[in-house]
Amino acid sequence: VQLKRKHEIHFFKLIRNQNLMWTLLRSLLFLLPAELTHELAKFGMKWMSRVLFLHPIALPNPIGLAAGFDKNCEILEFLPALGFGSAEIGTVTPRAQAGNPKPRLFRDSKNKNLFNRMGFNNWGSLEIAKRLREVKPKLPANFIVGVNLGKNKDTPDENAANDYALVAKDFLDTADYFVINVSSPNTPGLRALQTPEKLTSIVEAVKVECEKSSKKIPLWVKLAPELTGETLKAIVLALQSARIDGFVLTNTVAGGFSHRGIEHTGGYSGKILTVTAFERLKEVKSYTSLPVISVGGIFDAKDVHERLKAGASAVQIYTGWVYGGPFLIRKLVRAWKKDQRA
Ligand SMILES: Cc1cc2nc3c(=O)[nH]c(=O)nc-3n(C[C@H](O)[C@H](O)[C@H](O)COP(=O)(O)O)c2cc1C
């Protein structure tokens, strides 16, 4: 009997051990193709948000979900309970688009990276705006929702500014902030918009829309990690003159990935970005006093602490969450709160 009790206690200890539970669940989930796991995780969260009422923790807090995870605003309701203080939905394009053919999301588990070539798959601006209008009243009042703006693949570059403005227009009543995304590697020609002139004209077009709103909607710009030195400085200064409100640094780093003998091009996220994203934060902070949201390769409380200490106004996570599991964000928020008291 004593031996049985001992086993029982051991079992409950195991169940209570969130890390171990996640390690076991992850090893099952990671047997499936990466995008299927992503869809399953979203389904689980949607389902749980309907049947469970979970309290959000420590709002406001500076830890947000990075763009691309909840492109269509499907799981927003569940994020405050997981610990997030904010989320960036999108990238949203004016018209719905399917994105690149699958497979388009891959794990590089050994190095704790993800590789994607999604290509802005999303339900389109009107549909997602409608969804956000329904969800917003159910969120805690101080949970922040950003909308990441993009262009359709078939919009010629000379009309790009209009696409960004079109999406902004649909979210004037719901977005807490906008991000102009010119840094995804998976829409041909998109990164070529990362010049002072082209960015200035996109910012101006979006601002025309923002001015139609009764409230001020902050406008941020998300840049690629490859930009550095004089090129980056020129862009930062031009955007400061165009009076944007801050920078989101960084997007994924472009690269190639070989899968079953096929070579794909796309973007890497995760550990591969930890050092570079941190470097870009410090670099941009040396050029401007505008705020920076630091994103890329954040995996633990130390990463969060370092980015905030180096001047980031907030951080965002994607890949670190995929590897770290559902309990990671609450853990990071607890550490951040402890940090604040210290
Ligand atoms: C599958 C996937 C899809 C993404 N989609 C978008 C997107 O639509 N728009 C965007 O601005 N960034 C997108 N990102 C980039 C992330 O927002 C983030 O900048 C990047 O992954 C670095 O952060 P991480 O290392 O924490 O993942 C995506 C990333 C991944 C892995």
mmCIF file of C-alpha atoms and ligand atoms in Angstrom:
data_model
loop_
_atom_site.group_PDB
_atom_site.id
_atom_site.type_symbol
_atom_site.label_atom_id
_atom_site.label_comp_id
_atom_site.label_asym_id
_atom_site.label_seq_id
_atom_site.Cartn_x
_atom_site.Cartn_y
_atom_site.Cartn_z
ATOM 1 C CA VAL A 1 0.000 0.000 0.000
ATOM 2 C CA GLN A 2 2.811 2.335 0.926
ATOM 3 C CA LEU A 3 4.489 1.664 -2.393
ATOM 4 C CA LYS A 4 1.223 2.466 -4.217
ATOM 5 C CA ARG A 5 0.861 5.730 -2.292
ATOM 6 C CA LYS A 6 4.427 6.582 -3.146
ATOM 7 C CA HIS A 7 3.700 6.022 -6.840
ATOM 8 C CA GLU A 8 0.553 8.126 -6.619
ATOM 9 C CA ILE A 9 2.404 11.013 -5.052
ATOM 10 C CA HIS A 10 5.074 10.686 -7.687
ATOM 11 C CA PHE A 11 2.427 10.734 -10.442
ATOM 12 C CA PHE A 12 0.783 13.905 -9.107
ATOM 13 C CA LYS A 13 4.170 15.543 -8.792
ATOM 14 C CA LEU A 14 4.732 14.735 -12.465
ATOM 15 C CA ILE A 15 1.373 16.165 -13.519
ATOM 16 C CA ARG A 16 2.092 19.280 -11.516
ATOM 17 C CA ASN A 17 5.394 19.651 -13.253
ATOM 18 C CA GLN A 18 4.400 21.889 -16.151
ATOM 19 C CA ASN A 19 7.785 21.649 -17.825
ATOM 20 C CA LEU A 20 7.669 17.893 -17.974
ATOM 21 C CA MET A 21 4.045 17.908 -19.168
ATOM 22 C CA TRP A 22 4.939 20.273 -21.924
ATOM 23 C CA THR A 23 8.009 18.237 -22.910
ATOM 24 C CA LEU A 24 5.826 15.130 -23.270
ATOM 25 C CA LEU A 25 3.038 16.938 -25.156
ATOM 26 C CA ARG A 26 5.554 18.690 -27.380
ATOM 27 C CA SER A 27 7.220 15.452 -28.395
ATOM 28 C CA LEU A 28 3.795 14.232 -29.615
ATOM 29 C CA LEU A 29 2.839 17.497 -31.294
ATOM 30 C CA PHE A 30 6.204 17.744 -33.022
ATOM 31 C CA LEU A 31 5.557 14.415 -34.750
ATOM 32 C CA LEU A 32 3.022 16.246 -36.916
ATOM 33 C CA PRO A 33 3.823 18.669 -39.744
ATOM 34 C CA ALA A 34 4.520 22.145 -38.284
ATOM 35 C CA GLU A 35 1.545 23.940 -39.832
ATOM 36 C CA LEU A 36 -0.871 21.196 -38.723
ATOM 37 C CA THR A 37 0.442 21.515 -35.163
ATOM 38 C CA HIS A 38 -0.128 25.256 -35.405
ATOM 39 C CA GLU A 39 -3.741 24.733 -36.540
ATOM 40 C CA LEU A 40 -4.308 22.176 -33.758
ATOM 41 C CA ALA A 41 -2.914 24.564 -31.147
ATOM 42 C CA LYS A 42 -5.209 27.332 -32.410
ATOM 43 C CA PHE A 43 -8.177 24.947 -32.346
ATOM 44 C CA GLY A 44 -7.350 23.959 -28.769
ATOM 45 C CA MET A 45 -7.133 27.577 -27.695
ATOM 46 C CA LYS A 46 -10.409 28.512 -29.424
ATOM 47 C CA TRP A 47 -12.136 25.585 -27.766
ATOM 48 C CA MET A 48 -10.691 26.332 -24.344
ATOM 49 C CA SER A 49 -11.631 29.996 -24.527
ATOM 50 C CA ARG A 50 -15.252 28.868 -24.971
ATOM 51 C CA VAL A 51 -15.438 26.382 -22.134
ATOM 52 C CA LEU A 52 -13.037 27.853 -19.581
ATOM 53 C CA PHE A 53 -13.041 31.207 -17.946
ATOM 54 C CA LEU A 54 -9.461 32.029 -17.122
ATOM 55 C CA HIS A 55 -8.308 35.183 -15.458
ATOM 56 C CA PRO A 56 -5.770 37.331 -17.239
ATOM 57 C CA ILE A 57 -2.637 38.023 -15.216
ATOM 58 C CA ALA A 58 -0.704 41.197 -14.555
ATOM 59 C CA LEU A 59 -2.102 43.560 -17.153
ATOM 60 C CA PRO A 60 -0.675 45.713 -18.494
ATOM 61 C CA ASN A 61 2.630 43.921 -19.086
ATOM 62 C CA PRO A 62 5.289 44.369 -21.783
ATOM 63 C CA ILE A 63 5.147 40.847 -23.276
ATOM 64 C CA GLY A 64 3.236 40.508 -26.542
ATOM 65 C CA LEU A 65 2.518 37.897 -29.168
ATOM 66 C CA ALA A 66 4.394 38.714 -32.394
ATOM 67 C CA ALA A 67 2.647 39.078 -35.754
ATOM 68 C CA GLY A 68 1.937 35.981 -37.837
ATOM 69 C CA PHE A 69 0.710 33.636 -35.115
ATOM 70 C CA ASP A 70 -2.860 34.925 -35.014
ATOM 71 C CA LYS A 71 -3.096 36.402 -38.495
ATOM 72 C CA ASN A 72 -6.902 36.289 -38.638
ATOM 73 C CA CYS A 73 -7.737 37.220 -35.056
ATOM 74 C CA GLU A 74 -8.933 33.694 -34.236
ATOM 75 C CA ILE A 75 -7.509 33.139 -30.736
ATOM 76 C CA LEU A 76 -7.203 36.654 -29.337
ATOM 77 C CA GLU A 77 -9.721 35.994 -26.546
ATOM 78 C CA PHE A 78 -7.486 33.352 -25.050
ATOM 79 C CA LEU A 79 -4.217 35.296 -25.004
ATOM 80 C CA PRO A 80 -4.720 37.402 -21.837
ATOM 81 C CA ALA A 81 -5.253 34.205 -19.817
ATOM 82 C CA LEU A 82 -1.983 32.808 -21.143
ATOM 83 C CA GLY A 83 -0.235 35.882 -19.784
ATOM 84 C CA PHE A 84 0.188 38.100 -22.838
ATOM 85 C CA GLY A 85 -0.222 41.854 -22.342
ATOM 86 C CA SER A 86 -0.669 42.518 -26.048
ATOM 87 C CA ALA A 87 -0.885 40.850 -29.439
ATOM 88 C CA GLU A 88 -0.232 41.909 -33.002
ATOM 89 C CA ILE A 89 -2.706 40.386 -35.444
ATOM 90 C CA GLY A 90 -1.950 39.973 -39.147
ATOM 91 C CA THR A 91 -0.199 40.526 -41.404
ATOM 92 C CA VAL A 92 -3.482 41.669 -42.925
ATOM 93 C CA THR A 93 -3.712 42.448 -46.646
ATOM 94 C CA PRO A 94 -6.617 44.310 -48.335
ATOM 95 C CA ARG A 95 -7.898 41.212 -50.135
ATOM 96 C CA ALA A 96 -7.882 37.660 -48.753
ATOM 97 C CA GLN A 97 -5.056 35.521 -50.109
ATOM 98 C CA ALA A 98 -4.034 31.875 -49.826
ATOM 99 C CA GLY A 99 -0.299 32.348 -49.346
ATOM 100 C CA ASN A 100 2.307 29.965 -50.733
ATOM 101 C CA PRO A 101 1.565 26.275 -51.331
ATOM 102 C CA LYS A 102 2.191 23.896 -48.398
ATOM 103 C CA PRO A 103 4.496 22.759 -46.931
ATOM 104 C CA ARG A 104 5.559 26.253 -45.933
ATOM 105 C CA LEU A 105 6.374 26.005 -42.212
ATOM 106 C CA PHE A 106 9.245 23.853 -40.944
ATOM 107 C CA ARG A 107 10.935 23.164 -37.624
ATOM 108 C CA ASP A 108 14.652 23.231 -37.089
ATOM 109 C CA SER A 109 14.206 21.762 -33.595
ATOM 110 C CA LYS A 110 17.865 21.032 -33.030
ATOM 111 C CA ASN A 111 18.649 24.743 -33.162
ATOM 112 C CA LYS A 112 15.299 25.963 -31.775
ATOM 113 C CA ASN A 113 14.451 27.811 -34.975
ATOM 114 C CA LEU A 114 11.435 27.860 -37.258
ATOM 115 C CA PHE A 115 11.617 28.372 -40.997
ATOM 116 C CA ASN A 116 8.609 29.745 -42.859
ATOM 117 C CA ARG A 117 7.583 30.816 -46.337
ATOM 118 C CA MET A 118 3.897 31.431 -45.541
ATOM 119 C CA GLY A 119 3.435 34.404 -47.914
ATOM 120 C CA PHE A 120 0.775 36.444 -46.042
ATOM 121 C CA ASN A 121 -2.012 33.877 -46.007
ATOM 122 C CA ASN A 122 -4.959 35.708 -44.413
ATOM 123 C CA TRP A 123 -8.731 36.239 -44.613
ATOM 124 C CA GLY A 124 -8.456 39.805 -45.885
ATOM 125 C CA SER A 125 -9.009 43.136 -44.228
ATOM 126 C CA LEU A 126 -12.847 43.349 -44.064
ATOM 127 C CA GLU A 127 -13.321 39.875 -42.592
ATOM 128 C CA ILE A 128 -10.567 40.244 -39.980
ATOM 129 C CA ALA A 129 -11.746 43.734 -38.999
ATOM 130 C CA LYS A 130 -15.253 42.332 -38.476
ATOM 131 C CA ARG A 131 -13.814 39.595 -36.295
ATOM 132 C CA LEU A 132 -11.802 42.063 -34.196
ATOM 133 C CA ARG A 133 -14.925 44.204 -33.727
ATOM 134 C CA GLU A 134 -16.673 41.163 -32.224
ATOM 135 C CA VAL A 135 -13.750 40.095 -30.042
ATOM 136 C CA LYS A 136 -12.568 43.459 -28.703
ATOM 137 C CA PRO A 137 -15.400 43.926 -26.174
ATOM 138 C CA LYS A 138 -14.581 40.518 -24.659
ATOM 139 C CA LEU A 139 -10.934 41.451 -23.987
ATOM 140 C CA PRO A 140 -9.691 43.147 -20.815
ATOM 141 C CA ALA A 141 -9.762 46.901 -21.423
ATOM 142 C CA ASN A 142 -5.989 47.265 -21.019
ATOM 143 C CA PHE A 143 -5.035 44.387 -23.346
ATOM 144 C CA ILE A 144 -3.398 46.017 -26.378
ATOM 145 C CA VAL A 145 -4.172 44.887 -29.940
ATOM 146 C CA GLY A 146 -1.871 45.921 -32.768
ATOM 147 C CA VAL A 147 -2.695 45.417 -36.436
ATOM 148 C CA ASN A 148 0.154 44.504 -38.768
ATOM 149 C CA LEU A 149 -0.447 45.975 -42.244
ATOM 150 C CA GLY A 150 0.697 44.398 -45.506
ATOM 151 C CA LYS A 151 0.191 44.464 -49.245
ATOM 152 C CA ASN A 152 -1.295 41.824 -51.534
ATOM 153 C CA LYS A 153 1.174 39.778 -53.541
ATOM 154 C CA ASP A 154 -0.300 40.921 -56.877
ATOM 155 C CA THR A 155 -0.318 44.638 -56.034
ATOM 156 C CA PRO A 156 2.442 46.328 -58.021
ATOM 157 C CA ASP A 157 5.050 48.053 -55.872
ATOM 158 C CA GLU A 158 4.094 51.515 -57.149
ATOM 159 C CA ASN A 159 0.616 50.991 -55.595
ATOM 160 C CA ALA A 160 1.916 49.483 -52.354
ATOM 161 C CA ALA A 161 1.233 52.579 -50.225
ATOM 162 C CA ASN A 162 -2.441 52.373 -51.174
ATOM 163 C CA ASP A 163 -2.700 48.761 -49.927
ATOM 164 C CA TYR A 164 -1.325 49.710 -46.492
ATOM 165 C CA ALA A 165 -3.792 52.617 -46.295
ATOM 166 C CA LEU A 166 -6.713 50.386 -47.345
ATOM 167 C CA VAL A 167 -6.071 47.944 -44.510
ATOM 168 C CA ALA A 168 -5.594 50.741 -41.956
ATOM 169 C CA LYS A 169 -8.948 52.213 -42.992
ATOM 170 C CA ASP A 170 -10.796 49.037 -41.981
ATOM 171 C CA PHE A 171 -9.243 49.010 -38.498
ATOM 172 C CA LEU A 172 -9.553 52.657 -37.491
ATOM 173 C CA ASP A 173 -12.232 51.799 -34.913
ATOM 174 C CA THR A 174 -10.473 48.768 -33.381
ATOM 175 C CA ALA A 175 -6.661 48.972 -33.627
ATOM 176 C CA ASP A 176 -4.633 50.221 -30.670
ATOM 177 C CA TYR A 177 -1.627 50.629 -32.959
ATOM 178 C CA PHE A 178 -0.585 49.909 -36.544
ATOM 179 C CA VAL A 179 2.622 48.332 -37.832
ATOM 180 C CA ILE A 180 3.745 48.835 -41.409
ATOM 181 C CA ASN A 181 5.353 45.550 -42.384
ATOM 182 C CA VAL A 182 7.859 45.864 -45.210
ATOM 183 C CA SER A 183 10.187 43.196 -43.893
ATOM 184 C CA SER A 184 8.693 39.759 -44.554
ATOM 185 C CA PRO A 185 10.937 37.825 -46.932
ATOM 186 C CA ASN A 186 8.020 35.866 -48.435
ATOM 187 C CA THR A 187 6.276 38.463 -50.583
ATOM 188 C CA PRO A 188 8.358 39.150 -53.693
ATOM 189 C CA GLY A 189 9.590 42.754 -53.790
ATOM 190 C CA LEU A 190 8.319 43.623 -50.296
ATOM 191 C CA ARG A 191 11.724 44.207 -48.753
ATOM 192 C CA ALA A 192 12.620 46.551 -51.612
ATOM 193 C CA LEU A 193 10.156 48.971 -49.968
ATOM 194 C CA GLN A 194 12.680 49.425 -47.147
ATOM 195 C CA THR A 195 14.103 52.680 -48.503
ATOM 196 C CA PRO A 196 13.696 56.133 -46.942
ATOM 197 C CA GLU A 197 11.635 57.417 -49.917
ATOM 198 C CA LYS A 198 9.303 54.447 -50.310
ATOM 199 C CA LEU A 199 8.749 54.101 -46.573
ATOM 200 C CA THR A 200 8.003 57.800 -46.237
ATOM 201 C CA SER A 201 5.302 57.605 -48.908
ATOM 202 C CA ILE A 202 3.711 54.536 -47.228
ATOM 203 C CA VAL A 203 3.755 56.294 -43.847
ATOM 204 C CA GLU A 204 2.127 59.378 -45.373
ATOM 205 C CA ALA A 205 -0.625 57.329 -47.037
ATOM 206 C CA VAL A 206 -1.420 55.476 -43.782
ATOM 207 C CA LYS A 207 -1.354 58.744 -41.824
ATOM 208 C CA VAL A 208 -4.003 60.234 -44.122
ATOM 209 C CA GLU A 209 -6.301 57.392 -43.010
ATOM 210 C CA CYS A 210 -5.303 57.631 -39.341
ATOM 211 C CA GLU A 211 -6.231 61.291 -39.301
ATOM 212 C CA LYS A 212 -9.830 60.307 -40.075
ATOM 213 C CA SER A 213 -10.024 58.649 -36.679
ATOM 214 C CA SER A 214 -11.076 60.605 -33.602
ATOM 215 C CA LYS A 215 -8.377 58.902 -31.500
ATOM 216 C CA LYS A 216 -4.644 58.927 -32.206
ATOM 217 C CA ILE A 217 -3.492 55.532 -33.497
ATOM 218 C CA PRO A 218 0.275 55.100 -33.080
ATOM 219 C CA LEU A 219 2.103 54.024 -36.233
ATOM 220 C CA TRP A 220 5.131 51.723 -36.041
ATOM 221 C CA VAL A 221 7.382 50.258 -38.736
ATOM 222 C CA LYS A 222 8.749 46.693 -38.657
ATOM 223 C CA LEU A 223 12.174 46.171 -40.232
ATOM 224 C CA ALA A 224 14.323 43.246 -41.330
ATOM 225 C CA PRO A 225 17.318 42.092 -39.241
ATOM 226 C CA GLU A 226 19.614 42.341 -42.268
ATOM 227 C CA LEU A 227 19.387 46.148 -42.237
ATOM 228 C CA THR A 228 22.320 47.646 -40.391
ATOM 229 C CA GLY A 229 24.877 50.480 -40.421
ATOM 230 C CA GLU A 230 24.361 53.510 -42.672
ATOM 231 C CA THR A 231 21.428 51.922 -44.538
ATOM 232 C CA LEU A 232 19.537 51.367 -41.296
ATOM 233 C CA LYS A 233 20.458 54.778 -39.942
ATOM 234 C CA ALA A 234 19.133 56.559 -43.063
ATOM 235 C CA ILE A 235 15.820 54.684 -42.794
ATOM 236 C CA VAL A 236 15.479 55.367 -39.075
ATOM 237 C CA LEU A 237 16.132 59.085 -39.502
ATOM 238 C CA ALA A 238 13.746 59.371 -42.468
ATOM 239 C CA LEU A 239 11.000 57.616 -40.528
ATOM 240 C CA GLN A 240 11.624 59.831 -37.539
ATOM 241 C CA SER A 241 11.174 62.869 -39.824
ATOM 242 C CA ALA A 242 7.970 61.271 -41.149
ATOM 243 C CA ARG A 243 6.869 61.242 -37.493
ATOM 244 C CA ILE A 244 6.233 57.587 -36.902
ATOM 245 C CA ASP A 245 5.809 56.456 -33.302
ATOM 246 C CA GLY A 246 8.338 53.652 -33.090
ATOM 247 C CA PHE A 247 10.070 50.582 -34.527
ATOM 248 C CA VAL A 248 9.391 46.861 -34.320
ATOM 249 C CA LEU A 249 12.733 45.039 -34.580
ATOM 250 C CA THR A 250 13.028 42.533 -36.119
ATOM 251 C CA ASN A 251 11.278 40.329 -38.644
ATOM 252 C CA THR A 252 12.685 36.924 -39.710
ATOM 253 C CA VAL A 253 16.109 36.575 -41.310
ATOM 254 C CA ALA A 254 16.049 35.410 -44.945
ATOM 255 C CA GLY A 255 17.541 32.029 -45.794
ATOM 256 C CA GLY A 256 17.153 28.661 -47.461
ATOM 257 C CA PHE A 257 15.850 25.359 -46.120
ATOM 258 C CA SER A 258 16.154 21.948 -47.706
ATOM 259 C CA HIS A 259 13.174 19.584 -47.272
ATOM 260 C CA ARG A 260 12.949 16.195 -48.985
ATOM 261 C CA GLY A 261 15.389 17.283 -51.638
ATOM 262 C CA ILE A 262 13.599 20.558 -52.378
ATOM 263 C CA GLU A 263 15.327 23.829 -51.581
ATOM 264 C CA HIS A 264 12.899 26.464 -50.212
ATOM 265 C CA THR A 265 13.604 30.148 -49.643
ATOM 266 C CA GLY A 266 11.988 31.938 -46.727
ATOM 267 C CA GLY A 267 12.687 33.326 -43.265
ATOM 268 C CA TYR A 268 14.214 31.929 -40.080
ATOM 269 C CA SER A 269 13.028 32.844 -36.582
ATOM 270 C CA GLY A 270 14.041 31.714 -33.094
ATOM 271 C CA LYS A 271 17.515 31.269 -31.563
ATOM 272 C CA ILE A 272 19.126 32.293 -34.840
ATOM 273 C CA LEU A 273 17.843 35.840 -34.114
ATOM 274 C CA THR A 274 18.659 36.195 -30.403
ATOM 275 C CA VAL A 275 21.941 38.043 -30.911
ATOM 276 C CA THR A 276 21.008 39.951 -34.092
ATOM 277 C CA ALA A 277 17.651 41.269 -32.813
ATOM 278 C CA PHE A 278 19.369 42.440 -29.620
ATOM 279 C CA GLU A 279 22.097 44.160 -31.676
ATOM 280 C CA ARG A 280 19.490 45.941 -33.868
ATOM 281 C CA LEU A 281 17.658 47.167 -30.777
ATOM 282 C CA LYS A 282 20.843 48.738 -29.428
ATOM 283 C CA GLU A 283 21.788 50.113 -32.834
ATOM 284 C CA VAL A 284 18.437 51.800 -33.477
ATOM 285 C CA LYS A 285 18.382 53.144 -29.916
ATOM 286 C CA SER A 286 21.724 54.818 -30.676
ATOM 287 C CA TYR A 287 20.152 56.666 -33.659
ATOM 288 C CA THR A 288 16.828 57.743 -32.170
ATOM 289 C CA SER A 289 14.911 58.200 -28.942
ATOM 290 C CA LEU A 290 11.775 56.732 -30.516
ATOM 291 C CA PRO A 291 10.503 53.578 -28.766
ATOM 292 C CA VAL A 292 11.396 50.087 -29.977
ATOM 293 C CA ILE A 293 9.475 46.832 -29.590
ATOM 294 C CA SER A 294 12.132 44.127 -29.550
ATOM 295 C CA VAL A 295 11.268 40.787 -31.196
ATOM 296 C CA GLY A 296 13.409 37.886 -32.313
ATOM 297 C CA GLY A 297 14.867 34.949 -30.435
ATOM 298 C CA ILE A 298 13.391 35.666 -27.020
ATOM 299 C CA PHE A 299 13.201 32.402 -25.083
ATOM 300 C CA ASP A 300 13.473 33.139 -21.369
ATOM 301 C CA ALA A 301 13.229 35.698 -18.574
ATOM 302 C CA LYS A 302 16.868 36.688 -19.065
ATOM 303 C CA ASP A 303 16.194 37.621 -22.703
ATOM 304 C CA VAL A 304 13.204 39.754 -21.649
ATOM 305 C CA HIS A 305 15.222 41.420 -18.887
ATOM 306 C CA GLU A 306 18.131 42.223 -21.224
ATOM 307 C CA ARG A 307 15.953 43.709 -23.975
ATOM 308 C CA LEU A 308 14.014 45.910 -21.555
ATOM 309 C CA LYS A 309 17.216 46.976 -19.842
ATOM 310 C CA ALA A 310 18.709 47.919 -23.223
ATOM 311 C CA GLY A 311 15.799 50.280 -23.805
ATOM 312 C CA ALA A 312 13.042 48.212 -25.437
ATOM 313 C CA SER A 313 9.582 49.532 -24.541
ATOM 314 C CA ALA A 314 8.107 46.051 -24.936
ATOM 315 C CA VAL A 315 9.011 42.633 -26.330
ATOM 316 C CA GLN A 316 7.202 40.168 -28.573
ATOM 317 C CA ILE A 317 7.556 36.413 -28.873
ATOM 318 C CA TYR A 318 6.669 33.817 -31.476
ATOM 319 C CA THR A 319 9.174 30.966 -31.843
ATOM 320 C CA GLY A 320 10.252 30.960 -28.173
ATOM 321 C CA TRP A 321 6.620 30.345 -27.272
ATOM 322 C CA VAL A 322 6.288 27.462 -29.739
ATOM 323 C CA TYR A 323 9.287 25.725 -28.143
ATOM 324 C CA GLY A 324 8.683 26.912 -24.568
ATOM 325 C CA GLY A 325 5.022 25.950 -24.382
ATOM 326 C CA PRO A 326 1.752 27.409 -23.122
ATOM 327 C CA PHE A 327 2.986 28.190 -19.597
ATOM 328 C CA LEU A 328 6.038 30.171 -20.712
ATOM 329 C CA ILE A 329 4.411 33.601 -20.906
ATOM 330 C CA ARG A 330 2.969 33.514 -17.388
ATOM 331 C CA LYS A 331 6.427 32.509 -16.169
ATOM 332 C CA LEU A 332 8.030 35.449 -18.011
ATOM 333 C CA VAL A 333 5.452 37.873 -16.628
ATOM 334 C CA ARG A 334 6.065 36.642 -13.076
ATOM 335 C CA ALA A 335 9.815 37.137 -13.544
ATOM 336 C CA TRP A 336 9.217 40.604 -15.012
ATOM 337 C CA LYS A 337 7.063 41.565 -12.013
ATOM 338 C CA LYS A 338 9.753 40.327 -9.625
ATOM 339 C CA ASP A 339 12.300 42.367 -11.592
ATOM 340 C CA GLN A 340 10.199 45.468 -11.164
ATOM 341 C CA ARG A 341 9.990 45.042 -7.419
ATOM 342 C CA ALA A 342 13.757 44.513 -7.134
HETATM 343 C C1 LIG B 1 5.241 31.124 -39.141
HETATM 344 C C2 LIG B 1 5.576 32.573 -38.967
HETATM 345 C C3 LIG B 1 4.777 33.526 -39.578
HETATM 346 C C4 LIG B 1 5.056 34.881 -39.452
HETATM 347 N N1 LIG B 1 4.238 35.797 -40.039
HETATM 348 C C5 LIG B 1 4.488 37.119 -39.891
HETATM 349 C C6 LIG B 1 3.629 38.077 -40.464
HETATM 350 O O1 LIG B 1 2.612 37.757 -41.080
HETATM 351 N N2 LIG B 1 3.955 39.398 -40.310
HETATM 352 C C7 LIG B 1 5.057 39.804 -39.610
HETATM 353 O O2 LIG B 1 5.299 41.004 -39.487
HETATM 354 N N3 LIG B 1 5.885 38.905 -39.035
HETATM 355 C C8 LIG B 1 5.613 37.582 -39.160
HETATM 356 N N4 LIG B 1 6.458 36.675 -38.566
HETATM 357 C C9 LIG B 1 7.662 37.149 -37.855
HETATM 358 C C10 LIG B 1 7.438 37.272 -36.346
HETATM 359 O O3 LIG B 1 6.447 38.213 -36.047
HETATM 360 C C11 LIG B 1 8.757 37.685 -35.655
HETATM 361 O O4 LIG B 1 9.137 38.953 -36.121
HETATM 362 C C12 LIG B 1 9.887 36.704 -35.903
HETATM 363 O O5 LIG B 1 9.398 35.380 -35.923
HETATM 364 C C13 LIG B 1 11.001 36.803 -34.865
HETATM 365 O O6 LIG B 1 10.531 36.501 -33.584
HETATM 366 P P1 LIG B 1 10.736 35.057 -32.890
HETATM 367 O O7 LIG B 1 12.171 34.698 -32.989
HETATM 368 O O8 LIG B 1 10.247 35.239 -31.470
HETATM 369 O O9 LIG B 1 9.872 34.111 -33.641
HETATM 370 C C14 LIG B 1 6.185 35.298 -38.684
HETATM 371 C C15 LIG B 1 6.976 34.339 -38.066
HETATM 372 C C16 LIG B 1 6.687 32.988 -38.182
HETATM 373 C C17 LIG B 1 7.569 31.981 -37.505
#
